Tab-separated table of C-alpha atoms in Angstrom:
chain	number	residue	atom	x	y	z
A	1	UNK	CA	116.344	127.310	83.877
A	2	UNK	CA	113.154	125.540	84.494
A	3	UNK	CA	111.451	122.821	81.973
A	4	UNK	CA	108.176	122.867	81.733
A	5	UNK	CA	106.222	120.153	79.607
A	6	UNK	CA	102.934	119.399	78.704
A	7	UNK	CA	101.232	117.010	76.301
A	8	UNK	CA	98.075	116.471	74.919
A	9	UNK	CA	98.432	112.279	75.074
A	10	UNK	CA	101.417	110.674	74.856
A	11	UNK	CA	105.077	111.106	73.437
A	12	UNK	CA	108.650	109.101	73.175
A	13	UNK	CA	110.958	110.434	70.533
A	14	UNK	CA	114.407	110.721	70.229
A	15	UNK	CA	114.936	113.759	72.514
A	16	UNK	CA	114.174	112.170	75.677
A	17	UNK	CA	113.342	113.995	78.940
A	18	UNK	CA	116.755	112.568	80.328
A	19	UNK	CA	118.634	114.334	77.740
A	20	UNK	CA	116.339	117.453	77.910
A	21	UNK	CA	116.798	117.796	81.994
A	22	UNK	CA	120.374	116.496	81.977
A	23	UNK	CA	121.309	119.429	83.799
A	24	UNK	CA	118.970	119.083	86.539
A	25	UNK	CA	120.341	118.496	90.137
A	26	UNK	CA	119.319	116.337	92.690
A	27	UNK	CA	117.541	118.187	95.672
A	28	UNK	CA	117.277	117.723	98.983
A	29	UNK	CA	114.003	119.283	100.419
A	30	UNK	CA	112.016	119.330	103.649
A	31	UNK	CA	108.746	117.244	103.429
A	32	UNK	CA	105.051	117.853	104.182
A	33	UNK	CA	103.918	117.511	108.072
A	34	UNK	CA	100.240	116.640	108.591
A	35	UNK	CA	98.626	118.842	111.423
A	36	UNK	CA	95.547	119.571	109.590
A	37	UNK	CA	98.229	121.284	107.121
A	38	UNK	CA	101.226	120.444	104.673
A	39	UNK	CA	104.408	122.079	105.088
A	40	UNK	CA	107.950	122.557	103.281
A	41	UNK	CA	110.015	124.149	100.834
A	42	UNK	CA	111.875	123.099	97.603
A	43	UNK	CA	114.280	125.381	95.956
A	44	UNK	CA	115.621	124.177	92.573
A	45	UNK	CA	117.319	125.148	89.089
A	46	UNK	CA	115.050	123.499	87.196
A	47	UNK	CA	111.452	122.908	87.471
A	48	UNK	CA	109.196	120.419	85.220
A	49	UNK	CA	105.284	120.662	84.649
A	50	UNK	CA	103.599	118.905	82.052
A	51	UNK	CA	100.105	118.643	80.825
A	52	UNK	CA	98.285	115.757	78.518
A	53	UNK	CA	94.941	115.442	77.264
A	54	UNK	CA	93.783	112.703	74.890
A	55	UNK	CA	92.209	114.184	72.008
A	56	UNK	CA	92.841	113.807	68.055
A	57	UNK	CA	93.607	117.435	67.994
A	58	UNK	CA	96.739	118.105	67.431
A	59	UNK	CA	98.144	121.227	69.048
A	60	UNK	CA	101.132	123.408	67.550
A	61	UNK	CA	103.482	125.339	69.100
A	62	UNK	CA	106.264	127.389	67.778
A	63	UNK	CA	106.656	129.988	70.437
A	64	UNK	CA	110.796	129.884	71.670
A	65	UNK	CA	112.280	127.549	74.613
A	66	UNK	CA	109.150	125.036	73.337
A	67	UNK	CA	110.075	121.958	72.123
A	68	UNK	CA	107.142	119.101	70.866
A	69	UNK	CA	107.847	115.940	70.577
A	70	UNK	CA	105.193	113.736	68.947
A	71	UNK	CA	102.362	114.907	71.340
A	72	UNK	CA	104.595	115.999	74.358
A	73	UNK	CA	105.277	119.720	74.710
A	74	UNK	CA	108.562	121.010	76.339
A	75	UNK	CA	108.435	124.178	77.887
A	76	UNK	CA	112.203	125.852	79.577
A	77	UNK	CA	111.137	128.231	82.354
A	78	UNK	CA	113.332	130.212	84.681
A	79	UNK	CA	111.985	129.129	88.039
A	80	UNK	CA	112.502	133.092	89.451
A	81	UNK	CA	109.039	133.613	87.253
A	82	UNK	CA	110.887	135.971	85.002
A	83	UNK	CA	109.797	133.910	82.099
A	84	UNK	CA	106.360	132.955	82.616
A	85	UNK	CA	105.001	133.801	79.569
A	86	UNK	CA	106.345	130.408	78.011
A	87	UNK	CA	103.439	128.795	80.148
A	88	UNK	CA	100.469	129.592	77.841
A	89	UNK	CA	100.676	126.109	76.468
A	90	UNK	CA	100.572	124.749	79.697
A	91	UNK	CA	97.742	126.644	80.790
A	92	UNK	CA	95.472	126.689	76.977
A	93	UNK	CA	96.096	122.323	77.787
A	94	UNK	CA	95.104	122.077	81.407
A	95	UNK	CA	91.987	124.669	80.539
A	96	UNK	CA	90.967	122.246	77.867
A	97	UNK	CA	91.034	119.039	80.253
A	98	UNK	CA	94.225	117.920	80.289
A	99	UNK	CA	95.889	116.133	83.350
A	100	UNK	CA	99.699	117.233	84.233
A	101	UNK	CA	102.643	117.358	86.420
A	102	UNK	CA	103.218	121.205	87.460
A	103	UNK	CA	106.001	122.355	90.619
A	104	UNK	CA	104.768	123.577	93.647
A	105	UNK	CA	106.283	125.094	96.808
A	106	UNK	CA	106.603	121.777	98.393
A	107	UNK	CA	107.081	118.498	96.055
A	108	UNK	CA	105.815	118.397	92.627
A	109	UNK	CA	102.092	117.814	91.656
A	110	UNK	CA	99.388	115.774	89.506
A	111	UNK	CA	96.937	118.496	88.372
A	112	UNK	CA	93.876	118.676	86.156
A	113	UNK	CA	90.757	121.137	85.876
A	114	UNK	CA	88.236	121.525	88.741
A	115	UNK	CA	85.543	121.609	86.911
A	116	UNK	CA	87.040	118.605	84.097
A	117	UNK	CA	85.229	115.209	85.367
A	118	UNK	CA	87.226	113.276	82.526
A	119	UNK	CA	90.490	114.919	83.660
A	120	UNK	CA	89.729	113.959	87.275
A	121	UNK	CA	88.810	110.350	86.406
A	122	UNK	CA	92.261	110.076	84.828
A	123	UNK	CA	93.762	111.137	87.641
A	124	UNK	CA	92.348	108.768	89.529
A	125	UNK	CA	93.446	105.995	87.497
A	126	UNK	CA	97.032	107.364	87.035
A	127	UNK	CA	97.610	107.844	90.845
A	128	UNK	CA	95.335	104.318	91.581
A	129	UNK	CA	93.755	106.574	93.828
A	130	UNK	CA	90.183	105.142	95.122
A	131	UNK	CA	87.266	107.155	94.897
A	132	UNK	CA	86.986	106.965	98.691
A	133	UNK	CA	89.670	108.801	98.983
A	134	UNK	CA	89.540	113.008	98.618
A	135	UNK	CA	91.262	115.245	96.204
A	136	UNK	CA	93.153	118.560	97.355
A	137	UNK	CA	92.647	121.839	95.676
A	138	UNK	CA	95.552	124.135	94.709
A	139	UNK	CA	93.292	127.777	95.003
A	140	UNK	CA	94.280	130.983	93.201
A	141	UNK	CA	92.841	133.045	95.999
A	142	UNK	CA	91.288	133.040	99.216
A	143	UNK	CA	87.880	133.872	97.179
A	144	UNK	CA	88.240	130.127	95.690
A	145	UNK	CA	88.466	129.219	99.255
A	146	UNK	CA	85.228	130.505	100.390
A	147	UNK	CA	83.846	129.517	96.949
A	148	UNK	CA	84.778	125.748	97.393
A	149	UNK	CA	84.680	125.293	101.224
A	150	UNK	CA	82.847	126.771	103.952
A	151	UNK	CA	85.851	129.036	105.163
A	152	UNK	CA	87.348	129.356	107.682
A	153	UNK	CA	85.842	130.534	111.135
A	154	UNK	CA	85.687	134.703	111.326
A	155	UNK	CA	85.006	134.716	115.109
A	156	UNK	CA	82.243	136.175	116.578
A	157	UNK	CA	82.910	138.623	119.254
A	158	UNK	CA	82.158	135.937	121.839
A	159	UNK	CA	85.266	134.381	122.609
A	160	UNK	CA	85.859	132.568	119.109
A	161	UNK	CA	88.873	132.918	116.964
A	162	UNK	CA	89.009	134.613	113.781
A	163	UNK	CA	90.736	132.105	112.334
A	164	UNK	CA	90.696	133.292	108.393
A	165	UNK	CA	92.613	136.531	109.895
A	166	UNK	CA	95.549	134.739	111.346
A	167	UNK	CA	95.434	132.447	107.702
A	168	UNK	CA	95.956	135.480	106.154
A	169	UNK	CA	99.194	135.822	106.912
A	170	UNK	CA	100.146	132.474	106.126
A	171	UNK	CA	99.027	132.136	102.440
A	172	UNK	CA	100.342	131.825	99.710
A	173	UNK	CA	102.829	129.469	101.694
A	174	UNK	CA	103.554	125.706	101.933
A	175	UNK	CA	100.568	125.179	103.996
A	176	UNK	CA	97.007	122.442	103.292
A	177	UNK	CA	94.197	123.294	105.202
A	178	UNK	CA	91.548	120.832	105.950
A	179	UNK	CA	88.285	122.546	105.480
A	180	UNK	CA	84.210	121.289	104.848
A	181	UNK	CA	83.654	121.082	100.913
A	182	UNK	CA	80.920	123.722	99.664
A	183	UNK	CA	77.918	122.334	97.089
A	184	UNK	CA	80.367	123.975	94.569
A	185	UNK	CA	83.002	121.556	94.398
A	186	UNK	CA	82.424	118.440	92.378
A	187	UNK	CA	81.332	115.493	94.159
A	188	UNK	CA	84.233	113.523	92.133
A	189	UNK	CA	86.074	115.745	94.323
A	190	UNK	CA	85.346	114.685	98.119
A	191	UNK	CA	83.386	111.641	96.730
A	192	UNK	CA	83.606	109.018	99.727
A	193	UNK	CA	82.458	105.884	98.008
A	194	UNK	CA	78.527	105.726	96.981
A	195	UNK	CA	75.860	106.920	99.251
A	196	UNK	CA	71.596	106.414	98.077
A	197	UNK	CA	71.021	109.276	100.924
A	198	UNK	CA	68.927	112.035	100.216
A	199	UNK	CA	70.828	114.159	102.802
A	200	UNK	CA	74.918	113.217	103.794
A	201	UNK	CA	77.066	114.873	105.261
A	202	UNK	CA	79.162	117.654	103.921
A	203	UNK	CA	83.314	116.354	102.840
A	204	UNK	CA	86.273	117.700	104.398
A	205	UNK	CA	88.980	118.593	101.383
A	206	UNK	CA	92.295	119.985	101.354
A	207	UNK	CA	92.864	123.435	100.212
A	208	UNK	CA	96.384	125.109	99.184
A	209	UNK	CA	97.853	128.170	98.151
A	210	UNK	CA	101.163	127.529	96.979
A	211	UNK	CA	103.949	130.070	97.117
A	212	UNK	CA	105.618	129.122	93.908
A	213	UNK	CA	105.975	131.559	90.943
A	214	UNK	CA	105.372	128.955	88.340
A	215	UNK	CA	102.634	127.396	89.974
A	216	UNK	CA	100.522	130.983	90.838
A	217	UNK	CA	100.862	131.896	87.225
A	218	UNK	CA	99.310	129.328	86.175
A	219	UNK	CA	96.831	129.127	88.755
A	220	UNK	CA	96.104	133.202	87.940
A	221	UNK	CA	95.456	132.172	84.190
A	222	UNK	CA	93.306	129.317	84.659
A	223	UNK	CA	89.366	129.556	84.808
A	224	UNK	CA	89.083	127.664	87.761
A	225	UNK	CA	90.816	126.201	90.367
A	226	UNK	CA	93.259	122.673	90.134
A	227	UNK	CA	92.939	119.652	91.524
A	228	UNK	CA	95.953	118.044	92.640
A	229	UNK	CA	97.653	115.236	94.256
A	230	UNK	CA	101.211	114.779	94.999
A	231	UNK	CA	103.725	112.621	92.828
A	232	UNK	CA	105.307	109.689	94.782
A	233	UNK	CA	106.965	106.939	93.679
A	234	UNK	CA	103.899	104.214	92.326
A	235	UNK	CA	104.922	101.584	94.994
A	236	UNK	CA	106.209	103.451	97.338
A	237	UNK	CA	105.144	106.200	99.840
A	238	UNK	CA	107.773	108.697	98.783
A	239	UNK	CA	107.885	111.988	97.074
A	240	UNK	CA	109.392	112.081	93.701
A	241	UNK	CA	111.864	115.077	93.247
A	242	UNK	CA	113.862	114.763	90.397
A	243	UNK	CA	112.043	115.984	87.383
A	244	UNK	CA	113.736	113.655	84.843
A	245	UNK	CA	112.564	110.513	86.921
A	246	UNK	CA	108.915	112.033	87.255
A	247	UNK	CA	109.006	112.292	83.143
A	248	UNK	CA	110.403	109.065	82.674
A	249	UNK	CA	107.526	107.293	85.396
A	250	UNK	CA	104.986	109.415	84.504
A	251	UNK	CA	105.251	110.931	81.346
A	252	UNK	CA	103.902	107.763	79.442
A	253	UNK	CA	100.846	108.185	81.799
A	254	UNK	CA	99.809	111.851	82.225
């Protein structure tokens, strides 16, 4: 079974993440390498997804396999994708402007709605990401990639390669492609410092279509792609792959 966790604010209670995910074993993964794209494959018996939104509104869920501790909601989900209906609380919170942690086909990612300015700023604060650093996009389809970037070259019959045709065979998959952002992408996602220039060069952004059943199920129900950044140790440049540890460290922040 996989654990899916989401919460409108912060929470602590008698049922801890360590207890809830006690059966989650450590896993070995191959990590992404950058050649203008990231590669890796993550297997797991349990996965964690969590989302939080700072709001006085109290959300109530009574569906089976959903546990709510104060403002923290846990959802157990089979990683094969057979129980994706249990992800509805996660999807609802993310669509409302939550910041959360969900699995991908590489490592866990901190995510938020692409069009929620407050959520993007909160994500940056959680990871201590400077405004000069761009964020990546988890896309639902190739159409999203064409909408929020200038897309992949289609070739012109004059010797220029049709990159789009090659990429279609790679997606969904554990790759991050660096493309030029379009005007549809919010400036917060690609803001490289401040500029007063009326016309400035378009910025690059990383785009992904993860091959992960839970991640795909969440993206399919979103009304826009998700902004994402990988989950790492706060003071170390290493990925975090244990959902118990992720919950302990980021649970109060997300």
